[in-house]
Coordinates of C-alpha atoms and ligand atoms in Angstrom, one line a residue:
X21 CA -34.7 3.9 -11.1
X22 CA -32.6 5.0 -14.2
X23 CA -29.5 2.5 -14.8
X24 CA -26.9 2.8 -16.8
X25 CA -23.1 0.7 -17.7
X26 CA -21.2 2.9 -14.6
X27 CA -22.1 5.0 -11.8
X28 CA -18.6 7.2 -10.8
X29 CA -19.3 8.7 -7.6
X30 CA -17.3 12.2 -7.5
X31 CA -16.6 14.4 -10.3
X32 CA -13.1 15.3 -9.3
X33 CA -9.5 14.8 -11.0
X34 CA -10.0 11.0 -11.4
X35 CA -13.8 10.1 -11.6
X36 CA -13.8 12.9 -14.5
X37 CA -11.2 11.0 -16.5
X38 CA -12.8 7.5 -15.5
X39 CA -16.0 9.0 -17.0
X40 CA -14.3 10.2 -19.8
X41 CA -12.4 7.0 -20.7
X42 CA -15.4 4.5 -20.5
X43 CA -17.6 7.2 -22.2
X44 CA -14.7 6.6 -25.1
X45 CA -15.8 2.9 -24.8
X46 CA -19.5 3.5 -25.3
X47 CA -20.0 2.8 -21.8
X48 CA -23.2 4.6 -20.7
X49 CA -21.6 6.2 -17.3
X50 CA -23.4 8.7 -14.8
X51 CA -21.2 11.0 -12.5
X52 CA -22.8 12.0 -9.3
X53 CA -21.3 14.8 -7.3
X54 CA -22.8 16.6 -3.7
X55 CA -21.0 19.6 -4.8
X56 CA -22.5 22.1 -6.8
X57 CA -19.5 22.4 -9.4
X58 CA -17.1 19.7 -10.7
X59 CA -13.4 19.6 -10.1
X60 CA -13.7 21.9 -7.2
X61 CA -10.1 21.1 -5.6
X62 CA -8.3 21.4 -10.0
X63 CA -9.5 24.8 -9.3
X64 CA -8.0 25.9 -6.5
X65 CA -5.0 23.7 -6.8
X66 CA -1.5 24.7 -8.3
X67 CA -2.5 28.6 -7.1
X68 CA -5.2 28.5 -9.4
X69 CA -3.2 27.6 -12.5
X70 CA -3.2 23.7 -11.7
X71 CA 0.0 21.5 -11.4
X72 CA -1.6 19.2 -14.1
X73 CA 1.7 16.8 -14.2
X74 CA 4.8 15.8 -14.1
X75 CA 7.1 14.6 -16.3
X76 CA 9.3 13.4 -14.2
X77 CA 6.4 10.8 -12.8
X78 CA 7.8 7.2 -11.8
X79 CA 6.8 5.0 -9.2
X80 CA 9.6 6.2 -6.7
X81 CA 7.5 9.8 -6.3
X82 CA 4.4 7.9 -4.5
X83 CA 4.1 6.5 -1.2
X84 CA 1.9 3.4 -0.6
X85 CA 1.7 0.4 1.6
X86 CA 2.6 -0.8 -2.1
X87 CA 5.7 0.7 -3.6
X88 CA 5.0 -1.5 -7.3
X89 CA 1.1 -1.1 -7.3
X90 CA 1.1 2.4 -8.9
X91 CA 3.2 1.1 -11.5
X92 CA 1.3 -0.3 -14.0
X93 CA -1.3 2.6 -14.1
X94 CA 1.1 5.1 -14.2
X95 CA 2.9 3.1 -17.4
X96 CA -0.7 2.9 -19.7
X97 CA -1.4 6.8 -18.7
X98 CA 1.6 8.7 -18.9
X99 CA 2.6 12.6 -18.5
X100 CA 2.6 12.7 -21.9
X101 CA -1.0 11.6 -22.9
X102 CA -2.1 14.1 -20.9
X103 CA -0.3 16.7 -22.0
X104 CA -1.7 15.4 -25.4
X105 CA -4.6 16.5 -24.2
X106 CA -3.9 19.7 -23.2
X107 CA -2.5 20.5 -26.0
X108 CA -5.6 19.0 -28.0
X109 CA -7.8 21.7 -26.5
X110 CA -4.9 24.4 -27.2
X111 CA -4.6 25.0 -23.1
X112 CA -1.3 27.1 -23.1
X113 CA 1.2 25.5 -20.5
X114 CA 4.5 26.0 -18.6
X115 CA 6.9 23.9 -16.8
X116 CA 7.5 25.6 -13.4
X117 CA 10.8 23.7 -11.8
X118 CA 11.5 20.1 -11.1
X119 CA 9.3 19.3 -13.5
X120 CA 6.0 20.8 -12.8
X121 CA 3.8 21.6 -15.6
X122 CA 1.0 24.4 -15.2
X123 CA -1.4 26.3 -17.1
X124 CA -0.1 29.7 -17.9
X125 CA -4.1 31.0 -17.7
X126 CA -6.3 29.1 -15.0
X127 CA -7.5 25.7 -13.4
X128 CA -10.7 26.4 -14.9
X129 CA -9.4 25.3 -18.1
X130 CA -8.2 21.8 -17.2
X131 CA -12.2 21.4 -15.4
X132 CA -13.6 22.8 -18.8
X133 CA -11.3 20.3 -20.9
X134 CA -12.4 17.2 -19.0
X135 CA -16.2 18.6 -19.1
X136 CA -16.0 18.6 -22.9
X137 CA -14.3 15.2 -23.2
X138 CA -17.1 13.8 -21.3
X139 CA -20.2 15.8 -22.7
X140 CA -18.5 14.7 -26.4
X141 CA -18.7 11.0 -25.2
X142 CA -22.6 10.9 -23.5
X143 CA -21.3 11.5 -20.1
X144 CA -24.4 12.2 -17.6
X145 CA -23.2 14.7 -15.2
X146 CA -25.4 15.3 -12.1
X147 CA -24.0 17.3 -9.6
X148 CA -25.7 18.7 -5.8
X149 CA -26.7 15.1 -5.5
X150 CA -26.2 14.2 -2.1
X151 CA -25.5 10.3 -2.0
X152 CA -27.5 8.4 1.0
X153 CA -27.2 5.0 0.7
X154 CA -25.1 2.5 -1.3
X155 CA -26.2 -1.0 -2.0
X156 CA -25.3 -4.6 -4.0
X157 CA -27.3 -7.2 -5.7
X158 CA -27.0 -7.9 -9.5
X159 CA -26.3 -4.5 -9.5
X160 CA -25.1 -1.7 -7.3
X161 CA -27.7 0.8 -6.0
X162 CA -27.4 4.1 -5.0
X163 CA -29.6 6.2 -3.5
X164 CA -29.9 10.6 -3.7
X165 CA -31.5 12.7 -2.4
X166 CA -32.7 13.3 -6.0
X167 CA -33.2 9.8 -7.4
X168 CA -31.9 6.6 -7.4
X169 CA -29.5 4.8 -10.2
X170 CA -28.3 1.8 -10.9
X171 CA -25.1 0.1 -12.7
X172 CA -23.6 -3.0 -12.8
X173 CA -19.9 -1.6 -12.1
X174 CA -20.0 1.5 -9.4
X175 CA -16.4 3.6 -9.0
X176 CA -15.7 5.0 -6.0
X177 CA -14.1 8.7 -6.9
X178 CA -14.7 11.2 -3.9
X179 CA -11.0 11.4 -3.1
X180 CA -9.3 12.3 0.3
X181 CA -10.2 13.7 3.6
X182 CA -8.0 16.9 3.0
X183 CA -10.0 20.2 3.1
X184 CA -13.2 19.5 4.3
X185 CA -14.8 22.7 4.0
X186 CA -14.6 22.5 0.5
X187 CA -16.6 19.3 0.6
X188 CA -14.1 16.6 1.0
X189 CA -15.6 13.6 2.8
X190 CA -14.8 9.7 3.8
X191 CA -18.0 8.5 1.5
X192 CA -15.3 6.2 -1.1
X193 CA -13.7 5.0 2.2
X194 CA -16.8 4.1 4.6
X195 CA -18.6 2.4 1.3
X196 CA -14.8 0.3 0.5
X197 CA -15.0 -0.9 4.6
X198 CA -18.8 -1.9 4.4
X199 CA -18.2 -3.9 0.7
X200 CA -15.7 -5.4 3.2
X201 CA -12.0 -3.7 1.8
X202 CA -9.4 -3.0 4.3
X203 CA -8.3 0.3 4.4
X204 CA -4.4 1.4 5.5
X205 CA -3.9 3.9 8.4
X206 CA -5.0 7.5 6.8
X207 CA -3.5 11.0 8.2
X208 CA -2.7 14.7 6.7
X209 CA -0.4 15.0 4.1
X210 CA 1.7 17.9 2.3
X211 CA 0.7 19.5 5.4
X212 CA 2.9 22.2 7.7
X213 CA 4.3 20.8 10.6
X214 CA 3.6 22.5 14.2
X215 CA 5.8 22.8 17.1
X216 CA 5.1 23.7 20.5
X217 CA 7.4 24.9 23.3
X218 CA 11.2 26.6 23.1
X219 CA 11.3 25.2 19.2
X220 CA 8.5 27.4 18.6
X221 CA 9.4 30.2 20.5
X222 CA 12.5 29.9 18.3
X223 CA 10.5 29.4 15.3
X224 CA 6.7 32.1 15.8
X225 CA 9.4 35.4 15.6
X226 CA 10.7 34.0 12.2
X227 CA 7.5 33.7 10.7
X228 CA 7.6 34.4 7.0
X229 CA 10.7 33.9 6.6
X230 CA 11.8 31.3 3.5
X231 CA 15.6 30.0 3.4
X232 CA 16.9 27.0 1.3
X233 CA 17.2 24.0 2.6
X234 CA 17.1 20.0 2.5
X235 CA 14.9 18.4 4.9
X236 CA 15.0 14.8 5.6
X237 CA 12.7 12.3 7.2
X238 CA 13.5 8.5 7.2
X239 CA 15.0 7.6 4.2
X240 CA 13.3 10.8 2.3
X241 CA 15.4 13.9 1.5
X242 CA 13.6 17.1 -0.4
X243 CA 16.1 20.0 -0.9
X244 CA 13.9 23.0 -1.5
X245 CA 12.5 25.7 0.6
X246 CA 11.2 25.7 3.9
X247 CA 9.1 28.7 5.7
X248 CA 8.9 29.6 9.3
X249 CA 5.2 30.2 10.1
X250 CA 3.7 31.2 13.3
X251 CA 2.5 27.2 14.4
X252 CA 6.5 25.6 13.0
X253 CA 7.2 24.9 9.3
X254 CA 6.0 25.3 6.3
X255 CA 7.4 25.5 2.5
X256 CA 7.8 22.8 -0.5
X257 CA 10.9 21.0 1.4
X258 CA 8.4 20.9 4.6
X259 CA 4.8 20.0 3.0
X260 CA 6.9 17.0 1.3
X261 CA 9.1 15.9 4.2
X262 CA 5.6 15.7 6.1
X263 CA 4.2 12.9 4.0
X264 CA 7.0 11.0 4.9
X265 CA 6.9 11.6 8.3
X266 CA 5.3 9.8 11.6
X267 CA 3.7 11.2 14.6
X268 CA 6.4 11.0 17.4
X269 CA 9.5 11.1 15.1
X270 CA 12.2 13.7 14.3
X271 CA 12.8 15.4 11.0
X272 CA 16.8 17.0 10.2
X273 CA 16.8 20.4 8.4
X274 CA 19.6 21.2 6.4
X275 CA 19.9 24.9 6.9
X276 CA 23.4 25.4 4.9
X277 CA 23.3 22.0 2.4
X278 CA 26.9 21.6 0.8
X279 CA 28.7 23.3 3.3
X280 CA 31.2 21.9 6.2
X281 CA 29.8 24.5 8.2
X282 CA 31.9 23.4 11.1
X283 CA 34.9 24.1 9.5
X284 CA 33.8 27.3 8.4
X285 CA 32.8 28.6 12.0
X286 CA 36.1 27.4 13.6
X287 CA 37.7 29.0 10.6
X288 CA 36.2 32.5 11.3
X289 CA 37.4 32.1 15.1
X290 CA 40.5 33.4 13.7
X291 CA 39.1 35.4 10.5
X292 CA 36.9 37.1 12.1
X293 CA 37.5 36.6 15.7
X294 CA 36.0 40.4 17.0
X295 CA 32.8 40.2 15.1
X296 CA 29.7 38.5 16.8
X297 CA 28.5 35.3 16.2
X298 CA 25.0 36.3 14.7
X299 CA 27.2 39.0 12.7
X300 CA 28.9 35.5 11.3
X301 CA 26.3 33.4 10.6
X302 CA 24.0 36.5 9.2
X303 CA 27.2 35.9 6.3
X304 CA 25.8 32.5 5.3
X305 CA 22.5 32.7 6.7
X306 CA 19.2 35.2 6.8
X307 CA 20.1 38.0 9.3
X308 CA 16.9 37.3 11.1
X309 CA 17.5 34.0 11.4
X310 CA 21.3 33.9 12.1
X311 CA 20.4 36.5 15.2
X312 CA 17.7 34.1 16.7
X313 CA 19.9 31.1 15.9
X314 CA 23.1 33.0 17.7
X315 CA 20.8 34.1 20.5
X316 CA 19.6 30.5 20.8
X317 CA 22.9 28.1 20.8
X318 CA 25.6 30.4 21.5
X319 CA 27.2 32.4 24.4
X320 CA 26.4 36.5 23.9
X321 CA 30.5 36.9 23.1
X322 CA 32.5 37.4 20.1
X323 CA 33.7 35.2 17.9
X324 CA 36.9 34.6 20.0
X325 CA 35.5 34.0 23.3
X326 CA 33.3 30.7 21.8
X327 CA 34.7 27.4 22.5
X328 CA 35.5 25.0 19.2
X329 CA 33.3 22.7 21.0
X330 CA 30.2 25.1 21.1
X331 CA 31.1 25.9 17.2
X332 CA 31.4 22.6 15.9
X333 CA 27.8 21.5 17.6
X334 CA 26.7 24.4 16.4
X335 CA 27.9 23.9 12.8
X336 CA 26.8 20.2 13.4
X337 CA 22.9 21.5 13.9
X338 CA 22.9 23.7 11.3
X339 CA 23.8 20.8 8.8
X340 CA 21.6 18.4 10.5
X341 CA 19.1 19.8 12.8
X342 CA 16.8 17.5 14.4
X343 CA 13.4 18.6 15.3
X344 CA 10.5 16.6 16.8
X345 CA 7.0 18.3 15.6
X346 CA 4.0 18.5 18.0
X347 CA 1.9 17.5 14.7
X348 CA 0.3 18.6 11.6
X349 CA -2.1 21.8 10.5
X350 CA -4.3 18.8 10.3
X351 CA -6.8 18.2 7.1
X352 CA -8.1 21.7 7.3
X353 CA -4.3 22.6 5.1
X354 CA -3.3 19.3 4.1
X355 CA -2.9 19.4 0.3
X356 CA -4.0 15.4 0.7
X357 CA -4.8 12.8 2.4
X358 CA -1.8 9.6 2.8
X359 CA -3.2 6.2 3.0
X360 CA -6.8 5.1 2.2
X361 CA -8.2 1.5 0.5
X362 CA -5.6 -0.8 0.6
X363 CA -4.4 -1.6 -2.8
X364 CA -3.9 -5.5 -1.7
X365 CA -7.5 -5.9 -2.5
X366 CA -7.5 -4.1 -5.9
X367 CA -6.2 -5.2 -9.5
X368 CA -3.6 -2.8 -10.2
X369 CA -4.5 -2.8 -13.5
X370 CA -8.1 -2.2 -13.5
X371 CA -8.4 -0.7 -10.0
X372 CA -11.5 -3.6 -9.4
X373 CA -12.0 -4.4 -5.9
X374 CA -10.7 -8.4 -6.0
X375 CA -13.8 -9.3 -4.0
X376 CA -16.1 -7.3 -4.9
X377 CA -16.8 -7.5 -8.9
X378 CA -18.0 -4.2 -10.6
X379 CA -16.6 -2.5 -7.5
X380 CA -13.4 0.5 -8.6
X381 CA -11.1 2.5 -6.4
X382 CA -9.0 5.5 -7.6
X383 CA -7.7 8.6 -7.3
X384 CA -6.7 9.9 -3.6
X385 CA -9.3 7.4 -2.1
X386 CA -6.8 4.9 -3.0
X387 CA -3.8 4.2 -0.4
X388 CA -1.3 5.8 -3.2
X389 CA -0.1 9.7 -2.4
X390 CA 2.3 11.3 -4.7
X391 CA 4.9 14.0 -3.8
X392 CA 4.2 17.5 -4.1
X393 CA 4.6 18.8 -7.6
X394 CA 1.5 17.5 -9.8
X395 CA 2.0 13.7 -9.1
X396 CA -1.2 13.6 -7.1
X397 CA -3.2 15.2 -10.6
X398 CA -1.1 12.5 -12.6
X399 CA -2.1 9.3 -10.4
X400 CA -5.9 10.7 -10.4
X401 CA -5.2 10.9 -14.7
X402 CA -3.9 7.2 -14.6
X403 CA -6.1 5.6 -11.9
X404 CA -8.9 7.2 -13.6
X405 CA -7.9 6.2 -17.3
X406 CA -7.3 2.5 -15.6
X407 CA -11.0 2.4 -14.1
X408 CA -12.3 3.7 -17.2
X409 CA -10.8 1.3 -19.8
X410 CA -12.2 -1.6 -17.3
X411 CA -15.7 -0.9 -16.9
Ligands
FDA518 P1 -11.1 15.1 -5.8 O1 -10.9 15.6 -4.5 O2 -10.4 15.8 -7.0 O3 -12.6 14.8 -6.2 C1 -13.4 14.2 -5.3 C2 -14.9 14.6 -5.7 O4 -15.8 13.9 -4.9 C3 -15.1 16.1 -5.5 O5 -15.8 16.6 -6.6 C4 -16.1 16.1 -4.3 O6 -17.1 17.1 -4.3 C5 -16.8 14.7 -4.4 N1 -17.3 14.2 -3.2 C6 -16.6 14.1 -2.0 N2 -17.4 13.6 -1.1 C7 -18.6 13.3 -1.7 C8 -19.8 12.7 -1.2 N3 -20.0 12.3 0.1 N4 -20.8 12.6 -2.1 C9 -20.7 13.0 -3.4 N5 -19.5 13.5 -3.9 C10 -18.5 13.6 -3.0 N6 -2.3 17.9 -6.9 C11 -1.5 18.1 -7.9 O7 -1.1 17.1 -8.5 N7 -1.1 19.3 -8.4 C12 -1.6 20.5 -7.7 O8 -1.3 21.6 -8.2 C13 -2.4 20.3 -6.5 N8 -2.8 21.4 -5.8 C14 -3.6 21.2 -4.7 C15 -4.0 22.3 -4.0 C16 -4.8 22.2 -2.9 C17 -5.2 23.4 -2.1 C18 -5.3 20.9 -2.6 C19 -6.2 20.7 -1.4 C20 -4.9 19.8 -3.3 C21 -4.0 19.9 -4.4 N9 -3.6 18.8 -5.1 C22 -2.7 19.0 -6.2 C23 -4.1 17.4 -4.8 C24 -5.2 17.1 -5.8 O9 -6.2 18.1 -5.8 C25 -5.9 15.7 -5.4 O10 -4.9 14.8 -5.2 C26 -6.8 15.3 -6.5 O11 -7.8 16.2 -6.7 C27 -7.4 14.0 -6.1 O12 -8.3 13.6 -7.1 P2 -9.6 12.8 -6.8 O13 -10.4 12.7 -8.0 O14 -9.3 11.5 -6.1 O15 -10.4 13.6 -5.7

C-alpha cells in the first residue's frame, strides 16, 4: 500500500487545481483518474477553446440549495488568479461576450497548464485506474484495479453525471451517501428542452433556426439566443433557462423583447391592412418563423379581416409565450449536472465534509451549478483551490 498526505479522486477541472494547490503546500497528493487522459471534458468544453472564466463571477450566477455557500470560495479564488495563471504560461486569451474568457488556440492548453503546475509541485498522476472500493479507518483506503493507496484526507473530484460516454459517473456521489452525506435532488442541466405534440409540430419544421430572445423561468430571465431543434429548444437563452427550470412547469419566451408588439400589430391593421399576417410579422420576425407562427395563431386573412382581439393575444404570446416542455435531452447533452452533495454538510471554506474529517467535496459533485458562460470552470478553480489549501 503506498500512502501519501491526499488522495484526489478525478483529474478533472477541480481535483487538478486541488492537486495543484496542496502540491504548493508540500502536501504529498496522488490523483487517480479511470480515464486514460486528464481533463477530458476542458477539452471538449467551450468548442474546444475552453470558457476558462468569468469575470463577471458572483454568487448570484450559481444555483444551490445554498445561495451564500459558494461565496467564500469564489472570494479566495477569483477570475483574476486564474487568469494570472494563464497568463503565467503565456496562453493567449479572448473575452467572447458577457464576459466569457477563452483561449484563442485550444483547451489542450488549459489541461497542459494545470499538468505542469502539478508535475512542478510532486503531483503523482495515475490515470486508467479504475477505483473499486473506498474505505475509512485512521486513514481512507482506496482500492484499483492497479494498487491500493492510502491518505489521511481523500477529495472526492469526479464531477457530474452529464455526458456519460465520455466517462462521467456518480463514484464522488455514491462514496458522499455511504460516508453518510445527504445529497440534494440531481437532474440535467444546460441541457435543450424537448417538446412533444402540436408545440413540436410547431417547433421540428423550424429546426435550425436561431432568433433573439429572453426566456424566463421562475424568477430567472436570460436574453440571448434560442434555437429551434428537431426535439424543442435549444440555444444559450434555452440551455440556461433549463437549469432553472422544473419538470412539469412552464417557461415564457420573449420572441420580440422591448417591443409592445400588441400595439404594433393593431397598428399595422390600418398600415398595412392588405398584406398578410405572416407578411407582417416576417417584418419583425424570421420569415420562416413568422409563416409557421401566422399559420399557427391566426385566421388565413389579411391583415384587415383579423379581429383586435386575435391580434392583441397574439402580440401578448409573442412577448410572453408560455410553453410547458415534455423534458430534457437528458445527461447524454447536458453541459452539467444541477444538484449533488449537499453543501449543509461541508465547510464552505475548506469543502471538509463536517462529519467526516479528511473527507472534501468540490467541483460539479458539489450541489453548486453555475450559469452557462465559464462559471462552472471558475467554481471547479475555487472549490478546488479551497480543498487544496485545507488538506
Ligand atoms: P470533471 O468532469 O472536469 O472531472 C471529473 C474527472 O473525474 C474526470 O477526469 C473523470 O474521468 C473522472 N472520473 C469520473 N468518474 C470516475 C470514476 N468512477 N473513477 C475515477 N475517475 C472518475 N464549463 C465552463 O465553465 N466553461 C465551458 O466552456 C464549459 N464547456 C462544457 C462543454 C461540455 C460539452 C460539457 C459537458 C461541459 C462543459 N462545461 C463548461 C462544464 C465543465 O466541464 C464542468 O462543470 C467541469 O469540468 C466540472 O469540473 P469537475 O472537476 O468537477 O469535473
Amino acid at each position: 500500500m503506498q500512502t501519501y498526505d491526499a488522495v484526489v479522486l478525478g483529474a478533472g477541472a477541480a481535483g487538478l487545481m486541488a492537486a495543484m494547490r496542496a502540491g504548493q503546500r508540500g502536501r504529498r497528493v496522488l490523483v487517480l483518474d479511470h480515464a486514460p487522459q486528464a481533463g477530458s471534458k476542458i477539452l471538449i468544453s467551450g468548442g474546444g477553446r475552453c470558457n476558462f472564466t468569468n469575470t463577471g463571477t458572483t454568487p448570484e450566477r450559481f444555483f444551490s440549495a445554498n445561495p451564500h455557500f459558494c461565496k467564500s470560495a469564489l472570494k479566495r479564488y477569483t477570475p483574476a488568479d486564474f487568469l494570472a495563471l494563464v497568463e503565467k504560461h503565456r496562453i493567449a486569451w479572448h473575452e467572447k461576450t458577457l464576459g466569457q474568457l477563452f483561449c484563442d488556440g485550444s483547451s489542450r492548453q488549459i489541461v497542459a497548464m494545470l499538468l505542469a503546475e502539478c508535475a512542478a509541485v510532486g503531483v503523482e498522476l495515475r490515470l486508467g485506474h479504475r477505483i473499486t472500493d473506498v474505505a475509512r479507518a485512521d486513514a481512507f483506503t482506496v482500492t484499483t484495479d492497479r494498487g491500493v493507496f492510502s491518505a489521511p484526507a481523500l477529495v472526492l473530484a469526479t464531477g457530474g453525471l452529464s455526458i456519460p460516454k465520455m466517462g462521467a459517473t456518480g463514484l464522488s456521489l455514491d462514496i458522499a451517501r455511504r460516508f453518510g452525506l445527504a445529497l440534494t435532488e440531481t437532474r440535467p442541466a444546460l441541457v435543450p428542452l424537448t417538446f412533444d405534440g402540436a408545440l413540436l409540430e410547431l417547433m421540428r419544421p423550424l429546426s435550425g433556426l436561431a432568433v433573439p430572445a429572453v426566456a424566463r423561468a421562475g424568477r430567472h430571465r436570460f436574453p440571448e439566443a434560442v434555437l429551434f431543434t428537431h426535439r424543442g429548444l435549444s440555444g444559450p437563452a434555452i440551455l440556461q433557462v433549463s437549469s432553472a427550470w422544473k419538470p412539469g412547469e412552464a417557461i415564457a419566451l420573449d420572441l420580440l423583447p422591448g417591443q409592445d408588439v400588441q400595439a404594433l400589430l393593431v397598428e399595422k391593421k390600418q398600415s398595412r391592412h392588405k398584406a398578410e399576417p405572416r407578411t407582417v410579422l416576417g417584418e419583425v420576425l424570421p420569415a420562416r418563423l413568422a409563416q409557421a407562427l401566422a399559420a399557427a395563431w391566426l385566421p388565413d386573412a389579411p391583415m384587415a379581416r383579423q379581429t383586435d382581439r386575435d391580434l392583441r393575444r397574439v402580440g401578448q404570446t409573442l412577448s410572453h409565450w408560455s410553453l410547458t416542455p415534455a423534458g430534457t435531452e437528458g445527461y447524454a447533452k447536458a453541459e452539467v449536472m444541477l444538484g449533488g452533495v449537499d453543501t449543509a454538510g461541508l465547510s464552505s471554506r475548506s469543502m471538509a465534509a463536517e462529519a467526516v474529517p479528511g473527507l472534501h467535496v468540490i467541483g460539479e459533485a458539489v450541489d453548486v451549478t453555475g450559469w452557462l458562460g465559464g462559471y462552472n470552470f471558475q467554481w471547479a478553480w475555487a472549490s478546488g483551490w479551497a480543498a487544496g489549501d485545507s488538506v
